[in-house]
Coordinates of C-alpha atoms and ligand atoms in Angstrom, one line a residue:
M1 CA -80.1 55.7 3.5
P2 CA -78.7 57.6 6.5
V3 CA -75.7 56.1 8.1
A4 CA -77.7 55.3 11.3
G5 CA -80.2 53.3 9.2
I6 CA -77.5 51.3 7.6
A7 CA -76.0 50.5 11.0
A8 CA -79.3 49.4 12.4
L9 CA -80.0 47.2 9.4
S10 CA -76.5 45.7 9.6
T11 CA -77.0 45.0 13.4
R12 CA -80.4 43.3 12.6
F13 CA -78.7 41.3 9.9
T14 CA -75.8 40.3 12.1
M15 CA -78.2 39.2 14.8
A16 CA -80.3 37.2 12.3
F17 CA -77.2 35.7 10.9
G18 CA -75.9 34.9 14.4
N19 CA -79.1 33.2 15.3
K20 CA -78.9 31.1 12.2
I21 CA -75.4 30.1 13.0
R22 CA -76.4 29.2 16.5
D23 CA -79.4 27.3 15.3
F24 CA -77.1 25.4 12.8
H25 CA -74.6 24.6 15.6
E26 CA -77.4 23.2 17.8
K27 CA -78.8 21.1 15.0
R28 CA -75.4 19.8 14.0
E29 CA -74.3 19.1 17.6
K30 CA -77.5 17.1 18.1
L31 CA -76.9 15.0 15.0
L32 CA -73.2 14.5 15.7
R33 CA -74.1 12.9 19.1
G34 CA -75.8 10.0 17.3
G35 CA -78.2 7.9 19.3
S36 CA -79.7 8.5 22.8
K37 CA -77.5 8.7 25.9
Q38 CA -78.7 5.2 26.9
T39 CA -77.9 3.6 23.5
V40 CA -74.4 5.2 23.4
E41 CA -73.8 4.0 27.0
K42 CA -74.9 0.5 25.9
Q43 CA -72.5 0.6 23.0
K44 CA -69.6 1.6 25.3
A45 CA -70.6 -1.0 27.8
M46 CA -70.2 -3.6 25.1
G47 CA -66.6 -2.5 24.6
K48 CA -67.4 -0.9 21.3
L49 CA -66.4 2.5 19.9
T50 CA -69.0 4.7 18.4
A51 CA -69.3 5.0 14.6
R52 CA -67.8 8.5 14.7
E53 CA -64.9 7.4 16.9
R54 CA -64.2 4.5 14.5
I55 CA -64.0 6.7 11.5
N56 CA -61.7 9.1 13.3
R57 CA -59.3 6.3 14.4
L58 CA -59.2 4.7 11.0
L59 CA -58.5 7.8 8.9
D60 CA -55.7 10.3 8.9
K61 CA -56.2 12.9 11.6
D62 CA -58.8 15.6 10.7
S63 CA -59.0 14.2 7.2
F64 CA -62.7 13.1 7.3
T65 CA -65.3 15.2 5.5
E66 CA -68.9 14.0 6.2
Y67 CA -71.8 14.1 3.7
D68 CA -75.5 14.0 4.3
L69 CA -75.5 14.5 8.0
F70 CA -78.9 16.2 7.7
V71 CA -80.6 13.3 5.8
K72 CA -83.9 12.3 7.5
H73 CA -85.3 8.8 7.6
A74 CA -88.2 7.9 5.3
V75 CA -90.4 5.8 7.6
H76 CA -93.6 7.1 8.9
D77 CA -95.4 4.0 10.0
F78 CA -95.1 2.3 13.4
D79 CA -95.1 5.6 15.2
M80 CA -91.8 6.5 13.7
G81 CA -92.9 9.6 11.9
D82 CA -91.5 12.0 14.5
T83 CA -88.7 9.8 15.7
S84 CA -85.3 11.4 15.3
L85 CA -82.8 9.0 13.7
P86 CA -79.7 11.1 13.5
G87 CA -78.1 10.7 10.1
D88 CA -80.5 7.8 9.6
G89 CA -78.1 5.6 11.4
V90 CA -75.0 5.9 9.2
I91 CA -72.1 8.2 8.8
T92 CA -70.7 8.6 5.3
G93 CA -67.9 10.6 3.7
T94 CA -64.4 10.7 2.4
G95 CA -61.0 11.1 4.0
T96 CA -57.5 9.8 3.6
V97 CA -55.3 7.0 4.8
D98 CA -51.6 7.7 4.6
G99 CA -52.5 10.7 2.4
S100 CA -54.5 8.6 -0.1
P101 CA -58.2 9.2 -0.6
V102 CA -60.8 6.6 0.6
A103 CA -64.6 6.6 0.8
V104 CA -66.0 5.4 4.1
Y105 CA -69.2 4.6 5.8
A106 CA -69.9 3.6 9.4
Q107 CA -73.2 2.3 10.6
D108 CA -74.3 3.7 13.9
F109 CA -75.8 0.9 16.1
T110 CA -77.0 3.6 18.6
V111 CA -79.5 4.7 16.1
A112 CA -82.2 2.0 15.5
G113 CA -79.5 -0.7 15.7
G114 CA -77.8 0.6 12.6
S115 CA -80.6 -0.9 10.6
L116 CA -80.7 0.0 7.0
G117 CA -83.6 2.0 5.7
L118 CA -84.1 3.8 2.3
M119 CA -82.2 7.0 3.2
H120 CA -79.5 5.1 5.1
S121 CA -78.9 3.1 1.9
R122 CA -78.9 6.2 -0.3
K123 CA -76.2 7.7 1.8
I124 CA -74.1 4.6 1.4
T125 CA -74.7 4.2 -2.4
K126 CA -73.8 7.9 -2.9
I127 CA -70.3 7.3 -1.6
M128 CA -70.1 4.0 -3.4
D129 CA -70.7 5.9 -6.6
Y130 CA -68.0 8.4 -5.6
A131 CA -65.6 5.6 -4.9
L132 CA -66.2 4.2 -8.4
Q133 CA -66.1 7.5 -10.2
M134 CA -63.1 8.9 -8.3
R135 CA -61.4 5.5 -8.2
M136 CA -60.7 5.2 -4.5
P137 CA -61.0 2.3 -2.1
L138 CA -64.3 1.8 -0.2
I139 CA -64.3 1.0 3.5
G140 CA -67.6 -0.1 5.1
I141 CA -67.8 -0.3 8.8
N142 CA -70.8 -2.6 9.5
D143 CA -72.7 -2.6 12.8
S144 CA -76.3 -3.3 11.9
G145 CA -79.3 -5.4 12.4
G146 CA -79.8 -5.6 8.7
A147 CA -82.8 -4.4 6.7
R148 CA -84.9 -2.0 8.8
I149 CA -88.0 -4.0 9.4
Q150 CA -90.3 -1.0 9.6
E151 CA -89.4 0.2 6.1
G152 CA -90.3 -3.1 4.4
V153 CA -89.5 -3.5 0.8
N154 CA -87.7 -0.1 0.7
S155 CA -85.0 -1.4 3.0
L156 CA -84.7 -4.5 0.8
A157 CA -84.4 -2.3 -2.2
G158 CA -81.7 -0.3 -0.4
Y159 CA -79.7 -3.5 0.1
G160 CA -80.2 -4.5 -3.5
E161 CA -78.8 -1.2 -4.7
I162 CA -75.7 -1.8 -2.4
F163 CA -75.2 -5.3 -3.6
F164 CA -75.4 -4.1 -7.3
R165 CA -72.8 -1.5 -6.6
N166 CA -70.5 -3.9 -4.6
T167 CA -70.5 -6.0 -7.8
M168 CA -69.8 -3.0 -10.1
L169 CA -66.9 -1.8 -7.8
S170 CA -65.5 -5.3 -7.7
G171 CA -62.1 -5.4 -9.4
V172 CA -62.2 -1.6 -10.0
V173 CA -61.4 -0.3 -6.5
P174 CA -60.5 -2.3 -3.4
Q175 CA -63.5 -2.9 -1.1
I176 CA -62.9 -3.5 2.6
S177 CA -65.6 -4.5 5.1
V178 CA -65.2 -4.2 8.9
I179 CA -67.7 -6.1 11.0
L180 CA -68.0 -4.3 14.3
G181 CA -71.2 -5.5 15.9
P182 CA -74.0 -8.0 15.4
C183 CA -74.5 -8.0 11.6
A184 CA -77.4 -9.8 10.1
G185 CA -78.9 -10.4 6.7
G186 CA -77.9 -7.7 4.2
A187 CA -75.3 -6.4 6.6
V188 CA -73.3 -9.6 5.9
Y189 CA -74.1 -10.1 2.3
S190 CA -72.6 -6.8 1.3
P191 CA -69.3 -7.6 3.1
A192 CA -69.4 -11.0 1.4
L193 CA -69.2 -9.3 -2.0
T194 CA -66.2 -7.2 -1.0
D195 CA -62.5 -8.1 -1.1
F196 CA -61.5 -8.2 2.6
V197 CA -63.5 -8.7 5.7
F198 CA -62.1 -7.7 9.1
V199 CA -63.5 -9.1 12.4
V200 CA -62.7 -8.3 16.1
D201 CA -62.9 -10.8 18.9
N202 CA -66.1 -10.6 21.0
V203 CA -67.4 -7.6 19.0
S204 CA -68.1 -9.1 15.5
K205 CA -71.0 -11.4 14.8
M206 CA -72.2 -12.4 11.3
F207 CA -75.1 -14.4 10.4
I208 CA -77.9 -14.6 7.9
T209 CA -80.5 -15.7 10.4
G210 CA -80.0 -14.9 14.1
P211 CA -80.5 -17.1 17.1
E212 CA -84.1 -16.0 17.7
V213 CA -85.1 -17.1 14.2
I214 CA -83.2 -20.4 14.5
K215 CA -85.0 -21.1 17.8
A216 CA -88.4 -20.3 16.2
V217 CA -87.8 -22.3 13.0
L218 CA -85.6 -25.1 14.1
G219 CA -86.3 -25.2 17.9
E220 CA -82.5 -25.0 18.5
E221 CA -80.8 -22.7 21.0
I222 CA -77.4 -21.4 20.0
A223 CA -75.4 -18.5 21.4
M224 CA -74.7 -15.6 18.9
E225 CA -70.9 -16.1 19.4
D226 CA -71.1 -19.8 18.5
L227 CA -73.3 -19.1 15.5
G228 CA -71.2 -16.4 13.9
G229 CA -68.6 -14.9 16.2
A230 CA -65.2 -13.6 15.0
R231 CA -63.4 -16.9 15.6
V232 CA -66.1 -18.9 13.7
H233 CA -65.7 -16.7 10.6
S234 CA -61.9 -16.4 10.7
E235 CA -61.3 -20.1 11.5
I236 CA -64.2 -22.2 10.2
S237 CA -66.3 -20.5 7.6
G238 CA -63.6 -18.5 5.9
N239 CA -65.9 -15.4 5.6
A240 CA -63.4 -13.2 7.4
H241 CA -59.9 -12.5 6.2
F242 CA -58.5 -10.7 9.3
F243 CA -59.0 -11.4 13.0
D244 CA -58.0 -8.8 15.7
E245 CA -58.2 -8.6 19.5
D246 CA -59.6 -5.1 19.5
E247 CA -60.9 -2.3 17.3
E248 CA -57.6 -0.2 17.5
E249 CA -55.6 -3.2 16.3
C250 CA -58.1 -3.8 13.5
F251 CA -57.9 -0.2 12.2
A252 CA -54.1 -0.4 12.3
R253 CA -54.2 -3.5 10.2
I254 CA -56.6 -2.0 7.6
R255 CA -54.1 0.9 7.2
K256 CA -51.3 -1.6 6.7
L257 CA -53.3 -3.5 4.1
L258 CA -54.1 -0.3 2.2
A259 CA -50.3 0.5 2.1
F260 CA -49.8 -2.8 0.2
I261 CA -52.4 -2.3 -2.5
P262 CA -53.2 0.3 -5.1
G263 CA -56.2 2.6 -4.9
N264 CA -57.7 1.3 -8.1
N265 CA -57.2 -1.2 -10.9
S266 CA -55.4 1.3 -13.2
E267 CA -52.6 1.9 -10.7
K268 CA -49.9 -0.1 -9.2
A269 CA -49.3 -0.3 -5.5
R270 CA -47.2 2.5 -4.0
V271 CA -43.4 1.7 -4.3
L272 CA -41.5 2.1 -1.0
K273 CA -37.8 2.3 -0.4
A274 CA -36.1 -0.9 -1.4
E275 CA -34.8 -2.8 1.7
E276 CA -33.0 -6.0 2.2
P277 CA -34.7 -8.8 4.1
L278 CA -34.2 -9.1 7.9
A279 CA -30.9 -10.9 8.1
D280 CA -31.8 -13.6 10.7
H281 CA -33.6 -16.0 8.3
G282 CA -31.0 -18.5 7.1
I283 CA -32.9 -19.7 4.0
D284 CA -30.5 -22.6 3.2
S285 CA -31.4 -24.4 6.4
I286 CA -35.2 -23.9 6.5
V287 CA -36.3 -27.0 4.5
P288 CA -35.2 -30.3 6.1
D289 CA -33.4 -32.8 4.1
D290 CA -35.9 -35.5 4.9
P291 CA -38.9 -34.8 2.5
T292 CA -41.3 -36.1 5.1
L293 CA -40.4 -33.5 7.7
P294 CA -42.4 -30.2 8.0
Y295 CA -41.2 -26.6 8.2
D296 CA -42.8 -23.2 8.2
V297 CA -43.0 -21.9 4.7
R298 CA -43.5 -18.4 6.1
D299 CA -39.8 -18.5 7.1
V300 CA -39.0 -18.9 3.4
I301 CA -41.2 -15.9 2.5
K302 CA -39.7 -13.8 5.2
A303 CA -36.3 -14.6 4.0
V304 CA -36.9 -13.2 0.5
V305 CA -39.1 -10.1 1.3
D306 CA -37.9 -6.6 2.2
S307 CA -37.6 -5.9 5.9
S308 CA -41.1 -4.4 5.9
G309 CA -42.1 -8.1 6.3
F310 CA -44.9 -10.5 5.3
F311 CA -48.5 -9.4 5.7
E312 CA -50.5 -12.6 6.0
I313 CA -54.1 -12.9 5.0
M314 CA -56.6 -15.5 6.4
E315 CA -53.9 -16.9 8.7
N316 CA -56.4 -18.8 10.8
F317 CA -58.3 -20.5 7.9
A318 CA -57.2 -23.4 5.6
G319 CA -53.7 -23.4 7.0
S320 CA -52.3 -25.8 4.4
I321 CA -51.9 -22.8 2.2
V322 CA -50.4 -19.4 3.1
I323 CA -51.3 -16.2 1.3
G324 CA -50.4 -12.6 1.8
F325 CA -48.4 -9.6 0.6
G326 CA -44.7 -8.8 0.9
R327 CA -42.4 -6.3 -0.9
I328 CA -39.4 -7.0 -3.0
E329 CA -37.3 -3.9 -3.8
G330 CA -40.1 -1.9 -2.4
R331 CA -42.7 -3.3 -4.7
T332 CA -45.7 -5.3 -3.5
A333 CA -46.0 -9.0 -4.5
G334 CA -48.7 -11.4 -3.6
F335 CA -47.4 -14.7 -2.1
V336 CA -49.1 -18.1 -2.4
A337 CA -47.3 -20.9 -0.7
N338 CA -48.1 -24.5 0.4
Q339 CA -47.6 -24.9 4.1
P340 CA -45.9 -28.2 5.0
L341 CA -46.6 -27.5 8.7
E342 CA -50.3 -28.2 8.1
M343 CA -51.5 -31.5 6.5
A344 CA -48.2 -31.6 4.6
G345 CA -49.3 -28.6 2.5
V346 CA -52.0 -30.5 0.8
L347 CA -54.6 -28.8 -1.4
D348 CA -58.2 -29.2 -0.2
V349 CA -61.6 -27.5 -0.8
D350 CA -60.8 -24.6 1.5
S351 CA -57.2 -24.0 0.6
S352 CA -58.2 -24.0 -3.1
D353 CA -60.8 -21.3 -2.5
K354 CA -58.4 -19.3 -0.4
A355 CA -55.6 -19.3 -3.0
A356 CA -57.9 -18.9 -6.0
R357 CA -59.6 -15.8 -4.7
F358 CA -56.4 -14.2 -3.6
I359 CA -54.8 -14.8 -7.1
R360 CA -57.8 -13.1 -8.7
F361 CA -57.4 -10.1 -6.3
C362 CA -53.8 -9.7 -7.2
D363 CA -54.6 -10.0 -10.9
A364 CA -57.4 -7.4 -10.7
F365 CA -55.1 -4.9 -9.0
N366 CA -51.8 -5.4 -10.9
I367 CA -49.9 -7.2 -8.2
P368 CA -47.4 -9.9 -9.3
V369 CA -48.0 -13.4 -7.9
I370 CA -45.1 -15.3 -6.4
T371 CA -45.8 -19.0 -5.7
F372 CA -43.7 -21.3 -3.4
V373 CA -44.5 -24.9 -4.1
D374 CA -44.2 -27.9 -1.7
V375 CA -47.4 -29.9 -2.3
P376 CA -48.1 -33.6 -2.1
G377 CA -51.2 -33.1 -4.2
Y378 CA -55.0 -32.8 -3.7
L379 CA -56.3 -34.3 -0.4
P380 CA -57.7 -37.8 -1.1
G381 CA -60.9 -39.1 0.6
A382 CA -64.7 -39.2 0.4
D383 CA -65.1 -36.2 2.6
Q384 CA -63.3 -33.9 0.3
E385 CA -64.7 -35.5 -2.9
H386 CA -68.2 -35.0 -1.5
A387 CA -67.5 -31.5 -0.5
G388 CA -66.7 -30.7 -4.1
L389 CA -63.0 -31.0 -4.4
I390 CA -63.2 -31.2 -8.1
R391 CA -65.1 -27.9 -8.4
H392 CA -63.1 -26.1 -5.7
G393 CA -59.7 -27.5 -6.8
A394 CA -60.4 -26.3 -10.4
K395 CA -60.7 -22.7 -9.1
I396 CA -56.9 -22.6 -8.6
L397 CA -56.3 -23.8 -12.2
Y398 CA -58.7 -21.2 -13.5
S399 CA -57.3 -18.3 -11.4
Y400 CA -53.6 -19.0 -12.4
S401 CA -54.5 -19.5 -16.0
E402 CA -56.6 -16.4 -16.3
A403 CA -54.1 -14.1 -14.4
T404 CA -52.2 -11.8 -16.7
V405 CA -50.0 -10.2 -14.0
P406 CA -46.4 -11.4 -13.7
K407 CA -46.4 -15.0 -12.3
I408 CA -43.2 -16.4 -10.8
T409 CA -43.0 -19.8 -9.2
V410 CA -40.3 -21.5 -7.1
I411 CA -40.6 -25.2 -6.4
L412 CA -39.0 -25.8 -3.0
R413 CA -39.6 -29.5 -2.5
K414 CA -42.5 -31.7 -3.6
A415 CA -44.6 -30.8 -6.6
Y416 CA -46.7 -33.9 -7.3
G417 CA -49.5 -34.6 -9.7
G418 CA -52.4 -32.1 -10.0
G419 CA -50.7 -30.0 -7.3
Y420 CA -47.6 -29.5 -9.5
I421 CA -49.8 -28.2 -12.4
A422 CA -52.1 -26.2 -10.1
M423 CA -49.4 -24.3 -8.2
G424 CA -48.5 -21.8 -10.8
S425 CA -46.8 -24.2 -13.2
R426 CA -45.3 -23.2 -16.6
H427 CA -48.3 -24.9 -18.2
L428 CA -50.7 -22.4 -16.6
R429 CA -48.4 -19.7 -18.1
A430 CA -46.0 -18.8 -15.3
D431 CA -43.5 -16.4 -16.6
F432 CA -40.6 -17.9 -14.6
V433 CA -40.3 -21.2 -12.8
F434 CA -37.3 -21.9 -10.6
A435 CA -36.7 -25.1 -8.6
W436 CA -34.4 -25.8 -5.6
P437 CA -32.1 -28.8 -6.0
A438 CA -34.3 -30.8 -3.5
A439 CA -37.4 -30.4 -5.7
E440 CA -39.3 -33.5 -6.6
I441 CA -41.5 -33.1 -9.6
A442 CA -43.5 -36.2 -10.5
V443 CA -47.0 -37.6 -11.0
M444 CA -47.0 -38.8 -7.4
G445 CA -44.8 -39.5 -4.5
P446 CA -42.2 -42.4 -4.7
E447 CA -44.1 -44.6 -2.2
G448 CA -47.4 -44.5 -4.1
A449 CA -45.8 -44.7 -7.5
A450 CA -43.6 -47.7 -6.7
N451 CA -46.6 -49.6 -5.3
I452 CA -48.4 -49.2 -8.6
I453 CA -45.9 -49.5 -11.3
F454 CA -43.7 -52.1 -9.7
R455 CA -46.5 -54.1 -8.1
K456 CA -45.7 -57.3 -10.0
E457 CA -42.0 -57.2 -9.2
I458 CA -42.8 -56.5 -5.5
M459 CA -45.4 -59.3 -5.2
S460 CA -43.3 -61.9 -6.9
S461 CA -40.2 -61.1 -5.0
G462 CA -38.9 -63.4 -2.2
D463 CA -38.6 -60.3 0.0
P464 CA -41.5 -57.9 -1.0
E465 CA -40.6 -55.3 1.6
E466 CA -37.0 -55.1 0.5
M467 CA -38.1 -55.0 -3.1
R468 CA -40.5 -52.2 -2.4
R469 CA -37.8 -50.1 -0.7
Q470 CA -35.4 -50.8 -3.6
K471 CA -38.1 -49.7 -6.1
I472 CA -38.9 -46.6 -4.1
R473 CA -35.2 -45.7 -4.2
E474 CA -35.0 -46.3 -7.9
Y475 CA -38.1 -44.2 -8.6
R476 CA -36.9 -41.4 -6.4
K477 CA -33.5 -41.3 -8.2
K478 CA -35.1 -41.3 -11.6
F479 CA -38.1 -39.0 -11.2
A480 CA -38.0 -37.3 -7.8
N481 CA -35.7 -34.4 -8.8
P482 CA -35.9 -31.2 -10.7
Y483 CA -33.8 -32.3 -13.7
V484 CA -36.4 -34.2 -15.7
A485 CA -38.6 -31.0 -15.7
A486 CA -35.5 -28.9 -16.4
S487 CA -34.5 -31.0 -19.4
E488 CA -38.0 -30.4 -20.9
G489 CA -37.7 -26.6 -20.3
Y490 CA -40.6 -26.6 -17.8
I491 CA -38.4 -24.9 -15.3
D492 CA -36.1 -22.1 -16.2
A493 CA -33.3 -22.7 -13.7
V494 CA -32.4 -24.9 -10.8
I495 CA -31.2 -22.5 -8.1
E496 CA -29.7 -22.6 -4.6
P497 CA -32.1 -21.5 -1.9
S498 CA -29.8 -18.5 -1.1
E499 CA -30.2 -17.3 -4.7
T500 CA -34.0 -17.1 -4.5
R501 CA -34.3 -13.4 -3.8
K502 CA -31.8 -12.6 -6.5
Y503 CA -33.8 -14.6 -9.0
L504 CA -37.1 -13.1 -7.9
V505 CA -35.7 -9.6 -8.2
H506 CA -34.6 -10.4 -11.7
A507 CA -37.9 -11.9 -12.7
L508 CA -39.9 -9.0 -11.2
R509 CA -37.7 -6.5 -13.1
V510 CA -38.0 -8.4 -16.4
T511 CA -41.8 -8.7 -16.1
E512 CA -42.5 -5.2 -14.8
N513 CA -44.0 -4.1 -18.2
K514 CA -45.6 -7.5 -19.0
E515 CA -48.7 -7.1 -21.2
I516 CA -50.7 -9.9 -22.6
Q517 CA -54.3 -10.1 -23.8
L518 CA -56.9 -12.8 -23.0
P519 CA -59.1 -14.0 -25.9
P520 CA -62.1 -11.6 -26.3
K521 CA -65.1 -12.7 -24.4
K522 CA -68.0 -11.3 -22.3
H523 CA -66.7 -13.2 -19.3
G524 CA -65.5 -16.7 -18.5
L525 CA -67.1 -19.2 -16.2
P526 CA -64.9 -19.9 -13.3
P527 CA -66.0 -23.0 -11.3
F528 CA -67.7 -21.0 -8.6
Ligands
HXC1 C1 -85.3 -2.4 12.8 C2 -83.8 -3.0 14.4 C3 -83.4 -4.1 13.6 C4 -84.0 -4.2 12.3 C5 -82.3 -4.1 15.4 N1 -83.1 -3.1 15.5 N2 -82.4 -4.7 14.2 N3 -84.8 -2.2 14.0 N4 -84.9 -3.3 11.9 N5 -83.6 -5.1 11.4 C6 -83.3 -2.2 16.7 C7 -84.0 -2.9 17.9 O1 -85.4 -2.8 17.7 C8 -83.5 -2.0 19.0 O2 -84.2 -0.8 19.0 C9 -82.1 -1.6 18.5 O3 -82.0 -1.8 17.1 C10 -81.0 -2.5 19.2 O4 -81.3 -3.9 19.0 P1 -81.4 -4.9 20.2 O5 -82.1 -6.1 19.7 O6 -81.8 -4.3 21.4 O7 -79.8 -5.3 20.3 P2 -79.1 -6.7 20.5 O8 -79.7 -7.4 21.7 O9 -77.6 -6.4 20.6 O10 -79.4 -7.6 19.2 C11 -78.9 -7.2 18.0 C12 -79.5 -8.1 16.9 C13 -81.0 -8.1 17.0 C14 -78.9 -9.5 17.0 C15 -79.0 -7.5 15.5 O11 -81.5 -6.8 17.1 C16 -81.7 -8.8 15.8 O12 -81.7 -10.0 15.7 N6 -82.2 -8.0 14.9 C17 -82.9 -8.5 13.7 C18 -81.9 -9.1 12.8 C19 -82.6 -9.5 11.4 O13 -83.1 -10.5 11.4 N7 -82.5 -8.5 10.5 C20 -83.2 -8.6 9.3 C21 -82.3 -9.3 8.3 S1 -83.1 -9.5 6.8 P3 -84.6 0.0 20.3 O14 -85.5 1.1 19.8 O15 -85.2 -1.0 21.2 O16 -83.3 0.5 20.8 C22 -82.2 -8.6 5.7 C23 -82.6 -8.7 4.3 C24 -81.5 -8.2 3.4 O17 -81.3 -7.9 6.1 C25 -81.4 -9.1 2.2 C26 -80.4 -10.2 2.4 C27 -80.0 -10.9 1.2

């Protein structure tokens, strides 16, 4: 071909190519904008970020790679055939947090209320499969009215596929759910199957049936916030693990959480530089001499962890137990501690659930469990018995017994009855148990015990009150100390409070390569 012919062809080709590129840019720009101008404005007016902004703020800068932007919705009834639903209402892809890979999806409320149709669900399940196969955490940002009504059983099928995968991923990779809008039906059941749920004040709503259905079925009016707002789920229901004032704070906290945990169950959490605790926590003076006086057990935790601090989980729910992560010599540990500030640190239905689930997370993801004990026992009363204290309380026994990660327990003060056994005792296979000199390890507290075993002496005495006081003193001297348990070998050492970090460092180093096997079985039956 003559040179002029080649040049003409090349120009035509360049123009065609240029047109295609332009066309591609136009199509992509349109899809990247998400919903209509009005729906985006409505989203903003509610103080919410858009789905794309959320992903960009959560992940490392420029690390997000999106998949399936051009996926089209699958519904053709209800005049929706020609409707454009950009990305079918969800953005999916992978990116990094602090350089580590994560799979992420964000539902786009500006597109059909983020409702979940078949293709929307396929986009999510594709990245769930990636997360499982590539062993990276999954983060789901939920802002959705649930199953897309127009798609009927296909949207239910979509949720079923998600729930199945949530279950398959459970214990293999960490799963994090963020609730950033009114989430109904399937949009809350999937989060309920994941490890950590984040909510934001005034933005997050979670419910199975919304106010309109409640009004229709029960004839009752209830505001969405009161039914399932962020405070409800972080303080009352226990469905949420983290509460934040705004979305930025929430994303910062997710990043912080990810720094404490490994990316999958075959790894250990990243080891940071070892640091000493912040100096201003005088551990010797935290626990009052009088065993009836409260103190904040978080001060004890802060006094032993590295200066990177204590990262508390579920801090507004079931306050009689404290759970969270801290580092010792740069390595992550999970802390479970009775909280004497709240109901004297008693175990009840909710605190049992809270602790048991956390222990199982730590066990699944190779995180040692450190337990601080100051527990008067399980909470007595008909309310708790009727709420299933036996079943819920048994979860702690099960979780500690089943956990094969290093388990280190420090008895700070009271360790009475079932509480003593449940809180990571030697009998549930703690690797190390230490006790402070003020520890009281007994079947029950001196007051209750003296009333029962010395009843006859007290009743027949000329001065029953004086006799009662004397018997309480006697009982306290004989049993309410750590030395009976130490003489049986149930605790390894009685230590001074100021020696606690040193002993924990030792125990963590010794147990670093711990390996034990549970009896072979398909699975056990924890008291769900
Ligand atoms: C289709 C939906 C939708 C849904 C919302 N939209 N939910 N479209 N299917 N499930 C659409 C609306 O029609 C509207 O479209 C847009 O999203 C925004 O919704 P609004 O109602 O205008 O917003 P708002 O007032 O903020 O109320 C949000 C809401 C409410 C509380 C989520 O929309 C609602 O109650 N939706 C239904 C919730 C529900 O019952 N879902 C089904 C759950 S059953 P336009 O075009 O007007 O902008 C389920 C089964 C799964 O999920 C299995 C569970 C085990």
